[in-house]
Coordinates of C-alpha atoms and ligand atoms in Angstrom, one line a residue:
X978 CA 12.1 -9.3 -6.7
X979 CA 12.2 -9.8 -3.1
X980 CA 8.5 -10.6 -0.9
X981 CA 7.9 -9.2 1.9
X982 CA 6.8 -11.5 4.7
X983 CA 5.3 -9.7 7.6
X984 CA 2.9 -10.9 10.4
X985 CA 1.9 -10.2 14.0
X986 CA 1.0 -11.7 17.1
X987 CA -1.8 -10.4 19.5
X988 CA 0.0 -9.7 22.9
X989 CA -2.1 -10.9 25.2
X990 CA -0.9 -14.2 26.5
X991 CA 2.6 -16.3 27.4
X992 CA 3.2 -18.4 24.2
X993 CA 3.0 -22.3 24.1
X994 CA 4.6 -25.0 22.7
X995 CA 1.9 -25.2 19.9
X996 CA 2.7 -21.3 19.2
X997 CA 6.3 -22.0 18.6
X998 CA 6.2 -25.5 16.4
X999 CA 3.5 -23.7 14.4
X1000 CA 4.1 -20.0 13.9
X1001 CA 7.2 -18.7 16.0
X1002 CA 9.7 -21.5 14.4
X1003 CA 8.4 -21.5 11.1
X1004 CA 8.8 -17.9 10.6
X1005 CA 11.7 -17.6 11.8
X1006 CA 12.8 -20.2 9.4
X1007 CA 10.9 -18.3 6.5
X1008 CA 13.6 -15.1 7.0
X1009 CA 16.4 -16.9 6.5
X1010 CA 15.2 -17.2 2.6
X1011 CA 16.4 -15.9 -0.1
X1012 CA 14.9 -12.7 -1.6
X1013 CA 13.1 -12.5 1.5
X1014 CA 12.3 -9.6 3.9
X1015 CA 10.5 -10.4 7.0
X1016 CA 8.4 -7.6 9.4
X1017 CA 7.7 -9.4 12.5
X1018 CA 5.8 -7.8 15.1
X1019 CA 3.9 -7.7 18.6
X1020 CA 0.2 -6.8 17.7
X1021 CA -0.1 -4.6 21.2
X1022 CA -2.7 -2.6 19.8
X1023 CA -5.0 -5.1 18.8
X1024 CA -3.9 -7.0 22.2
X1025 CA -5.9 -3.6 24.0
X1026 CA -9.2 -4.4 22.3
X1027 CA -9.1 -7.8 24.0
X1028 CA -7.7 -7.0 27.5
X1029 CA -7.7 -4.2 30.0
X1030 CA -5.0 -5.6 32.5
X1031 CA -2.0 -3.6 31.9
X1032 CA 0.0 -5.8 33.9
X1033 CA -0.6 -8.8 31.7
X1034 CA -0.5 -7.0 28.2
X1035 CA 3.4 -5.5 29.2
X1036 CA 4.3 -9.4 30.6
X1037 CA 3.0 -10.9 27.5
X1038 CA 4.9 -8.1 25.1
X1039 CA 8.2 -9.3 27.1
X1040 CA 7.7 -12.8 26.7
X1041 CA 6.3 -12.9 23.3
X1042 CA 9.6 -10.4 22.4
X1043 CA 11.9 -12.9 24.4
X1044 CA 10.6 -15.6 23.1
X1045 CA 10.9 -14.8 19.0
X1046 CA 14.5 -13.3 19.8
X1047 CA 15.4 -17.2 22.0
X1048 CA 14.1 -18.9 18.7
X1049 CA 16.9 -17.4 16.7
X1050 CA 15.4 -14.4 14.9
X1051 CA 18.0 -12.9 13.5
X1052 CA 16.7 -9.2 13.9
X1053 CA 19.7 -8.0 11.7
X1054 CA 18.1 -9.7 8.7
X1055 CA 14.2 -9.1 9.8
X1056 CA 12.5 -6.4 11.0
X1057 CA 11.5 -6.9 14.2
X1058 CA 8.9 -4.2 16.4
X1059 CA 5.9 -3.5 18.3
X1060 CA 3.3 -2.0 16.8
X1061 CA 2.8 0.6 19.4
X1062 CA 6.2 2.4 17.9
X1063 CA 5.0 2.9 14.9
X1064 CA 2.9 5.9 14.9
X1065 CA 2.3 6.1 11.6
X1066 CA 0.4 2.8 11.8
X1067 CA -2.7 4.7 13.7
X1068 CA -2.1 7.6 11.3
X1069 CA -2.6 4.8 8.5
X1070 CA -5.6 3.7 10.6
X1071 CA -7.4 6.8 10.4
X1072 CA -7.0 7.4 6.9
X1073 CA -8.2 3.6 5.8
X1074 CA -11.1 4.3 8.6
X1075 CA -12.3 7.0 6.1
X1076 CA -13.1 5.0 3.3
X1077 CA -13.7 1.9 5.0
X1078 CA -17.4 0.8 4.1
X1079 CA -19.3 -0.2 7.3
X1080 CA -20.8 -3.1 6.1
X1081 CA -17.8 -4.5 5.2
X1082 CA -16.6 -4.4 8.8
X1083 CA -20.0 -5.9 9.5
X1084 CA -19.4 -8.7 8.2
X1085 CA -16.3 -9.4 10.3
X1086 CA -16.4 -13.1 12.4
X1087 CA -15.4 -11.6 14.9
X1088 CA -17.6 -8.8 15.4
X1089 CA -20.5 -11.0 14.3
X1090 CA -19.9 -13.7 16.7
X1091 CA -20.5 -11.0 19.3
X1092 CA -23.6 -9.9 17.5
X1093 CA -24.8 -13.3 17.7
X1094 CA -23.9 -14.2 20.8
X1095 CA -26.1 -11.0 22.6
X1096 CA -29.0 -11.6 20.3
X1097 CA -28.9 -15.6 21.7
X1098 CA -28.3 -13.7 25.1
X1099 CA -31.5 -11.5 24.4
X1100 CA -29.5 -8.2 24.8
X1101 CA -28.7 -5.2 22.6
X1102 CA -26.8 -6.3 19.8
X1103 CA -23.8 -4.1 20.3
X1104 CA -23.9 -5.0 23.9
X1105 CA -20.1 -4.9 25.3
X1106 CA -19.0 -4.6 21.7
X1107 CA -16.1 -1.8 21.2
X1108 CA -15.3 0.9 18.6
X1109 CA -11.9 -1.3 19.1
X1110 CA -13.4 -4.8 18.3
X1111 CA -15.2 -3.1 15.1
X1112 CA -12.7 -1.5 14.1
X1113 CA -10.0 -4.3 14.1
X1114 CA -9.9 -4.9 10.6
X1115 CA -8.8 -1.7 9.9
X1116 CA -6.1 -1.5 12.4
X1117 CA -5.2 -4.9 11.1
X1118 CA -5.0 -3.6 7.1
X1119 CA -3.2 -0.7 8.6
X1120 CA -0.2 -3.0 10.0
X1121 CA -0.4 -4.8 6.6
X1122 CA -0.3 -2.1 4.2
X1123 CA 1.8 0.3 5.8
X1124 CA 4.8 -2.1 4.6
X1125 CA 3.2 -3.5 1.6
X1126 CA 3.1 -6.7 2.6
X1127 CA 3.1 -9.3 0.0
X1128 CA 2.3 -12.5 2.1
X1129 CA 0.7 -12.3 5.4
X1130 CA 0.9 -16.0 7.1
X1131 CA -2.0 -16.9 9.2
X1132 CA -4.2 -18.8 11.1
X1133 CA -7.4 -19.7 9.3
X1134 CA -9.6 -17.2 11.1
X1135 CA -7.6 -14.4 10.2
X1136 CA -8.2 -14.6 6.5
X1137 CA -11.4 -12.5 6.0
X1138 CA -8.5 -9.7 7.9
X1139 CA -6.3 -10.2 5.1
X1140 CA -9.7 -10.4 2.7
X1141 CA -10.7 -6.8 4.1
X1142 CA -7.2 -5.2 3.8
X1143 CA -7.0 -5.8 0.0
X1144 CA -10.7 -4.7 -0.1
X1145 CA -9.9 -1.3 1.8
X1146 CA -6.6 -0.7 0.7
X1147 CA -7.9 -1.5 -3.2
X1148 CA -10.8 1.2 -2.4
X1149 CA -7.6 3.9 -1.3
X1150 CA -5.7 2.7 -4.0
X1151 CA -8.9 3.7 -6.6
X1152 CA -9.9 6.8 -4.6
X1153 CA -6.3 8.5 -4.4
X1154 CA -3.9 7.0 -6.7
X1155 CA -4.5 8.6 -9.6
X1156 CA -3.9 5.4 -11.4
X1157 CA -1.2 4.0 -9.0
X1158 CA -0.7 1.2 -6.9
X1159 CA -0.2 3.1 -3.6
X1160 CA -0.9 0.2 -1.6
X1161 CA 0.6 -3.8 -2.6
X1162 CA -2.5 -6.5 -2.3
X1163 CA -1.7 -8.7 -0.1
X1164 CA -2.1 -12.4 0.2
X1165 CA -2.7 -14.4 3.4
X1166 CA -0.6 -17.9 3.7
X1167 CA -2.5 -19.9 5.2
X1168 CA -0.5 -22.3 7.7
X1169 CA -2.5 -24.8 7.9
X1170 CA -0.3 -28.3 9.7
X1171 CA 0.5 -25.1 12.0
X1172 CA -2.9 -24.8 13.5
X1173 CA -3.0 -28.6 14.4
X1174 CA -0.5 -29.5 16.5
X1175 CA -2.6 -31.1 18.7
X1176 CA -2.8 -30.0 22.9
X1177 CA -3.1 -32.5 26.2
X1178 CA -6.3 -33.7 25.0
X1179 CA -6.2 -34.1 21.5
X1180 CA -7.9 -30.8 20.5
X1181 CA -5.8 -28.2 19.3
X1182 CA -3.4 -26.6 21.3
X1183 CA -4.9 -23.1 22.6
X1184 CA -5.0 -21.8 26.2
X1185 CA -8.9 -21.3 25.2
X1186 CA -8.4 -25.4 25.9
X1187 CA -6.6 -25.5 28.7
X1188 CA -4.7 -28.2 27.3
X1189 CA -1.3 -26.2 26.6
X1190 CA 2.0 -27.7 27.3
X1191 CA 4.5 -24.8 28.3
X1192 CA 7.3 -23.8 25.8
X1193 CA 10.0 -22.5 28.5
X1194 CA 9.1 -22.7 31.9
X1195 CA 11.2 -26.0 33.7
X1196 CA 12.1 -29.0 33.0
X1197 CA 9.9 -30.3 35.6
X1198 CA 6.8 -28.7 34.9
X1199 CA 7.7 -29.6 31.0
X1200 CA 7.4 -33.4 32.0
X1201 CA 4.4 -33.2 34.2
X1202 CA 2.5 -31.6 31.3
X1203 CA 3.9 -34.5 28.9
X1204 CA 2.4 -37.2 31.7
X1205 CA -0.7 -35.3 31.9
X1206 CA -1.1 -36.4 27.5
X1207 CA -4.4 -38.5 27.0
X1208 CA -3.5 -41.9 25.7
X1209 CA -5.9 -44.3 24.9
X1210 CA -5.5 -47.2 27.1
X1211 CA -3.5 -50.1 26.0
X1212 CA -0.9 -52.1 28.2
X1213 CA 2.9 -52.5 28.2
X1214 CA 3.4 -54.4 25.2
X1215 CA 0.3 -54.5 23.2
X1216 CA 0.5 -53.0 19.4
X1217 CA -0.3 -49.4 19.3
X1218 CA -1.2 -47.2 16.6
X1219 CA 0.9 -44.2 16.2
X1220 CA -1.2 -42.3 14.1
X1221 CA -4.1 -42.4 15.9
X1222 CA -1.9 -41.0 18.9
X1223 CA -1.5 -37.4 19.2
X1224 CA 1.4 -37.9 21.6
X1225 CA 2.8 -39.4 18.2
X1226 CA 1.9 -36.1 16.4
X1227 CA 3.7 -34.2 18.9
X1228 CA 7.1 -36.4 18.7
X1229 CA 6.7 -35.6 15.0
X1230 CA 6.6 -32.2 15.0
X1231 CA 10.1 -31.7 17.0
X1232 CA 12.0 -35.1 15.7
X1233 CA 14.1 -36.5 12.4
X1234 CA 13.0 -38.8 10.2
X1235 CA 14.8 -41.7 11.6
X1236 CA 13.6 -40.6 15.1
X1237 CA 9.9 -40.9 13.8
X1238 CA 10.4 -44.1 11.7
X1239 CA 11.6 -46.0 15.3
X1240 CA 9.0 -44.2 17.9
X1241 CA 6.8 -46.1 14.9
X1242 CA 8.2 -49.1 15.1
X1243 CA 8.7 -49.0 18.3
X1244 CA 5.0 -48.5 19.6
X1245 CA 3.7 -51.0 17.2
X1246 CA 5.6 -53.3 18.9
X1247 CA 4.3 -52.6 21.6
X1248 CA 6.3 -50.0 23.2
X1249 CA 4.6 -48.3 26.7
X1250 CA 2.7 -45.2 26.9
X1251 CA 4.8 -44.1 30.0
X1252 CA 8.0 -44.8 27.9
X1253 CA 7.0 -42.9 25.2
X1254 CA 5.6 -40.2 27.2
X1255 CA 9.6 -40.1 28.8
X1256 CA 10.9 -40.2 25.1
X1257 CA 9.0 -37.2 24.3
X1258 CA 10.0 -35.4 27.4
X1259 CA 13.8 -36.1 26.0
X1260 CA 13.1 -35.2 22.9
X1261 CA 11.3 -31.6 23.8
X1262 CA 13.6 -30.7 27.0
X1263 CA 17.2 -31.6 24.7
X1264 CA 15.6 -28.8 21.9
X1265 CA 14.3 -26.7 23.9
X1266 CA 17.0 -26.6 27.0
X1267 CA 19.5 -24.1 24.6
X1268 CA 16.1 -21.5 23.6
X1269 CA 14.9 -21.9 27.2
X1270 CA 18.4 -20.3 28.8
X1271 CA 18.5 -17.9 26.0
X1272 CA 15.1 -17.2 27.2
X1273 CA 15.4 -16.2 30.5
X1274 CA 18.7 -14.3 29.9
X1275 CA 16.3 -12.3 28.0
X1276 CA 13.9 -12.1 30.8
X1277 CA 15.8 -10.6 33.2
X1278 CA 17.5 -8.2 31.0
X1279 CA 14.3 -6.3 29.7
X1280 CA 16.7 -3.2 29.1
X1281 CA 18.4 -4.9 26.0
X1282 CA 14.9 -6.3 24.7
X1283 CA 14.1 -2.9 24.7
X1284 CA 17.1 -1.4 23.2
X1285 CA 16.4 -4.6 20.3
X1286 CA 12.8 -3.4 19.8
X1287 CA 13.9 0.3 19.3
X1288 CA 16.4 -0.7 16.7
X1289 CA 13.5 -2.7 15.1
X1290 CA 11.0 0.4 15.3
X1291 CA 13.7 2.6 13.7
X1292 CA 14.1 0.2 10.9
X1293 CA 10.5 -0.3 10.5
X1294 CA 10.0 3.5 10.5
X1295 CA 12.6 4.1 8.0
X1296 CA 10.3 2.4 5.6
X1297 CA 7.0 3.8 7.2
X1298 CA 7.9 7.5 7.5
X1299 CA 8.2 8.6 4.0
X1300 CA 5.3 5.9 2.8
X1301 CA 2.7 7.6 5.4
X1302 CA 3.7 11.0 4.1
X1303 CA 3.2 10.5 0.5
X1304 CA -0.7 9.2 1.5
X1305 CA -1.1 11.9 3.4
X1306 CA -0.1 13.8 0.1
X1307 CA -2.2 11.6 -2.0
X1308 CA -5.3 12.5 0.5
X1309 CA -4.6 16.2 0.3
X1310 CA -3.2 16.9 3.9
X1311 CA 0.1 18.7 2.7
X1312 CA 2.0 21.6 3.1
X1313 CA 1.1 25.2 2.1
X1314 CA 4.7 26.1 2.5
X1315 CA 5.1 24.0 -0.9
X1316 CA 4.6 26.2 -4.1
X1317 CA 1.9 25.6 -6.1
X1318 CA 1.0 23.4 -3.4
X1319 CA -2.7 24.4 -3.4
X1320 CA -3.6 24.1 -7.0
X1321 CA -1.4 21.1 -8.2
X1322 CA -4.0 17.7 -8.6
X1323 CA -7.3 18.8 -8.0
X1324 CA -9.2 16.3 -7.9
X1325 CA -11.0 15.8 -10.9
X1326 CA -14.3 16.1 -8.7
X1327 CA -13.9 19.6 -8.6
X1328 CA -14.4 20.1 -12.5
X1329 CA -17.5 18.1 -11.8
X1330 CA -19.6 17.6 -14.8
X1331 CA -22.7 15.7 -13.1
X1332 CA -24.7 15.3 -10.2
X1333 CA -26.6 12.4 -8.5
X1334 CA -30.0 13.5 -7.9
X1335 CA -32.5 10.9 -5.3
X1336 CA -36.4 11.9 -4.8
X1337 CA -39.2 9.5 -4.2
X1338 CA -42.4 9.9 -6.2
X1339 CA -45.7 8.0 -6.2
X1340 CA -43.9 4.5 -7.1
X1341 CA -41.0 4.6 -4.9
X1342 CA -37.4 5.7 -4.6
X1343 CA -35.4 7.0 -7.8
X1344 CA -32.4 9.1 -8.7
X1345 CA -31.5 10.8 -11.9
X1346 CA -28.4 11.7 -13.3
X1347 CA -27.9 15.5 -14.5
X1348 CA -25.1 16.8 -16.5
X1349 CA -23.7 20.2 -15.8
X1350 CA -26.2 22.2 -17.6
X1351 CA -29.1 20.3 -15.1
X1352 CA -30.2 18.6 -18.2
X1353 CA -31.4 14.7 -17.5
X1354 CA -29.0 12.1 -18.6
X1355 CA -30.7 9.5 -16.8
X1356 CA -33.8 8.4 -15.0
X1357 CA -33.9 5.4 -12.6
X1358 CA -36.6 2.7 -12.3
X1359 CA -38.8 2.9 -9.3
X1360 CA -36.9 0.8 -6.4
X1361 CA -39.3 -0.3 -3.4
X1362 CA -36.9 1.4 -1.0
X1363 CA -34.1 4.1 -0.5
X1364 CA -31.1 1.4 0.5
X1365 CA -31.6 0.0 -2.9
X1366 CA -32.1 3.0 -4.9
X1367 CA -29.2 3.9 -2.8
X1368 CA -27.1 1.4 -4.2
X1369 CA -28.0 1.6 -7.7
X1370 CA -27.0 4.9 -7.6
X1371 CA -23.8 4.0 -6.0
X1372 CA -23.1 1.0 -8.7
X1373 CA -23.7 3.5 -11.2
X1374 CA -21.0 5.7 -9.7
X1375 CA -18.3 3.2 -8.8
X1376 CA -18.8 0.7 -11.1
X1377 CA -16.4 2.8 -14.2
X1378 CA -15.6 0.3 -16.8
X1379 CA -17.6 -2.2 -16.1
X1380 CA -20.6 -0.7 -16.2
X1381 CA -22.8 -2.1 -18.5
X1382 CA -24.4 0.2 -20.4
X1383 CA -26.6 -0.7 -23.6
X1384 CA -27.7 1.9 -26.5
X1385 CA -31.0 0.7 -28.3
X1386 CA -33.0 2.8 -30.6
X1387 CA -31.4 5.8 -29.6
X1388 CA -31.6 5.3 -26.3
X1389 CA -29.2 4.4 -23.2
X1390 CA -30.4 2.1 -20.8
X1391 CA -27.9 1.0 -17.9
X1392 CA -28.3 -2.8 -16.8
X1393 CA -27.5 -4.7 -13.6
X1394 CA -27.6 -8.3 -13.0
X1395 CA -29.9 -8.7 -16.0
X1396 CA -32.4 -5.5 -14.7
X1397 CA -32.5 -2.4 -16.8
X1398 CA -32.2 0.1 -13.4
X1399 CA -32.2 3.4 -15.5
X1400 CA -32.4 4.5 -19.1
X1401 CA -32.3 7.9 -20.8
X1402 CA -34.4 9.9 -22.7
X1403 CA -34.8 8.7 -26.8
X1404 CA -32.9 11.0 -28.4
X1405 CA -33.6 12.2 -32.5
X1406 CA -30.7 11.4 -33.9
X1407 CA -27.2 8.9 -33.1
X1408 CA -25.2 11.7 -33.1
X1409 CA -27.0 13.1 -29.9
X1410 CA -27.4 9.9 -28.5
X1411 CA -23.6 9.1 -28.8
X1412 CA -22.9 12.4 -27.3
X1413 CA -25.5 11.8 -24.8
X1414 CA -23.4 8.3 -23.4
X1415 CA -19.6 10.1 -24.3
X1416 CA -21.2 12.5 -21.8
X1417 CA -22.5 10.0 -19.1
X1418 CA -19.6 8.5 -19.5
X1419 CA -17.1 11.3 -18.2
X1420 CA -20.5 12.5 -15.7
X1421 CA -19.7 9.0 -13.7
X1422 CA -16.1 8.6 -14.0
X1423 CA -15.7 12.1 -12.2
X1424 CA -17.8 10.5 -9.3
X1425 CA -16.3 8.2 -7.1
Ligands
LIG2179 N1 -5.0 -10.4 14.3 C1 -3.9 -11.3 14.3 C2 -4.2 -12.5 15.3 O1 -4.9 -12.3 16.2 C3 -2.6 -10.6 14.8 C4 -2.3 -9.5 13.8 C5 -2.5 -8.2 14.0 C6 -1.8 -9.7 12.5 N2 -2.1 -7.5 12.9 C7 -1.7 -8.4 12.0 C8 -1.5 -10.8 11.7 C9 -1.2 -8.2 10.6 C10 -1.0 -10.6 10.4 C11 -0.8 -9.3 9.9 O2 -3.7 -13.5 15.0

């Protein structure tokens, strides 16, 4: 079976060294597997909900583009695009927004962090907060599950994303498939020796630092970044300790084995910062001089980067097209021109057996179940307010299988987390009773 790879990167910036050792390289090494099919693509939707300067979001789509393609993506063997040609990934969007649960989304770092940060700030909580920034989870499953992703490498603070577009695309799944797997779960990779390759200072690389060392800009500017790394402060000739040194780290990440093992021996003997700063600089300017040309032949042809990222969008579509319009089938947008087209699978919610009744009397917030004659199947306990009644109710209804429900002295009682939260009637004889829970039974499996 072949897995498909796919990931994306937020346009919004010009990427740096530390985005090439640890994501741009190593996925571009990842396509060259076997059984292997790699969807690589600028995020320049999700780069809107973060910046409004159209200037920098169309430089950093061209450099992020040229910069993938001056690695040595071979777009031949992966599938290469920006998000913003794939239409049916909005399409996808709104369908997932539909039976994406709001609390889930509330629950997403990112949109929390905000939270948090205008309650410190004393101001509304939703202050500056977008429908875009709320929403980014969905837009995020959408990219995932449009291809059906297997893996999805990331960063560590994308892996709630990946969390939610199992969660959301499982719901769909459940909702419309009628049994199938529309949608693949997928499974973040988390890339983790990729997130610390340390910057200038020591602390991760991340423009958020300002401690970036640039991937393709000059060889001069390349070497006044490597003389601007924080060394600790030892002379010419005393013993240093290489792995205590993140200039060390950085070597590592771009040299052989045998390189490493004599920059080691080397600064334990004493070897100078300034001389190992100029090995670096080498090192980094000999690897990255063939990328960097291919680079800037890219940059000033933006007409074939174009053409490269239409072939990719194509490809991608030729996948997406027909995907997007059997959910839209599966939802019930299709055709009338198609006979039989209005009658074939009803949802079984039509034939609905049951209904979910709430009320509130003296002791608090119930509901009852009713089967299609009105008759009670269930009562529930008093609940002290109308969310948790509500979600009772909603257990009750989702829950399917594993629902536990107990019959005792002719009577059915329905149990969560150890708390009877609705029982039947007693009925006079097993016979009704059984019928009474074969009944129940079908009443909540219609409901979803
Ligand atoms: N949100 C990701 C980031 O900022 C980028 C991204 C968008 C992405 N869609 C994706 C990553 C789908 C993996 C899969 O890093």
């Amino acid at each position: 079976m072949t897995t498909r790879i796919l990931t994306g990167i937020t346009t919004t910036g010009t990427p740096h060294l530390g985005n090439y050792a640890g994501a741009i390289r190593p996925a571009i090494a990842a396509s060259h597997a076997h059984n292997v099919e790699s969807f690589y693509f600028l995020a320049d939707y999700h780069a809107l909900i973060k910046c409004d300067d159209p200037a920098r979001i169309q430089r950093s789509r061209l450099e992020i583009a040229a910069t993938w393609l001056a690695g040595g993506l071979d777009t031949e063997r992966a599938t290469f695009y920006r998000q913003s040609d794939i239409p049916e990934i909005p399409e996808l969007t709104w369908l997932l927004t539909c039976v994406a649960a709001k609390g889930l989304l509330n629950r997403a770092h990112a949109y929390k962090a905000a939270v948090d940060q205008n309650e410190t700030a004393g101001l509304d909580a939703d202050a500056g907060v977008t429908m875009g920034l709320f929403s980014y989870p969905v837009l995020m499953a959408a990219d995932i599950l449009i291809f059906n992703a297997h893996k999805v490498p990331v960063g560590r603070d994308q892996v709630q994303h990946v969390e939610m577009a199992r969660d959301i695309g499982q719901r769909f799944n459940h909702l419309f498939g009628q049994g199938r797997e529309l949608f693949t779960m997928p499974e973040a990779v988390i890339e983790d020796d990729v997130a610390t390759l340390p910057g200038l200072d020591g602390r991760k690389m991340s423009k958020s630092y300002d401690n970036t060392i640039p991937l393709f800009s000059s060889s001069k500017e390349l070497k006044s970044a490597i003389s601007r790394i924080v060394t600790d402060s030892k002379l010419p000739g005393e013993p240093k300790d290489p792995d205590s040194s993140h200039l060390f780290t950085l070597y590592q990440a771009f040299s052989s084995h045998a390189e490493q093992a004599a920059m080691r021996a080397d600064l334990q003997a004493g070897l100078a910062w300034g001389e190992a700063k100029q090995r670096l600089f080498t090192l980094l300017d000999e690897q990255l001089a063939e990328p960097r040309e291919r680079y800037h032949a890219l940059m000033a042809k933006p007409k074939e980067l174009e053409e490269i990222l239409q072939a990719g969008a194509l490809k991608a579509r030729k996948v997406a097209t027909p995907f997007l319009q059997e959910l839209r089938e599966a939802v019930g947008l299709r055709s009338f021109a198609v006979q039989g087209a209005e009658l074939t699978t009803t949802k079984k919610k039509a034939k609905k057996a049951s209904r979910v009744v709430s009320f509130r009397d003296d002791e608090g917030f119930r509901f009852r179940v009713l089967n299609s004659k009105g008759e009670d199947l269930l009562l529930s306990k008093a609940f002290a307010d109308g969310r948790a009644a509500g979600m009772a109710s909603k257990h009750l209804q989702t829950a399917q299988d594993d629902l536990d429900i107990r019959q005792v002295d002719q009577r059915l009682s329905v149990w969560l987390a150890d708390e009877c939260i609705a029982q039947s009637a007693q009925y006079s004889s097993d016979e009704l009773c059984a019928e009474a829970l074969a009944e129940l039974r079908a009443a909540l499996s219609t409901e979803s």
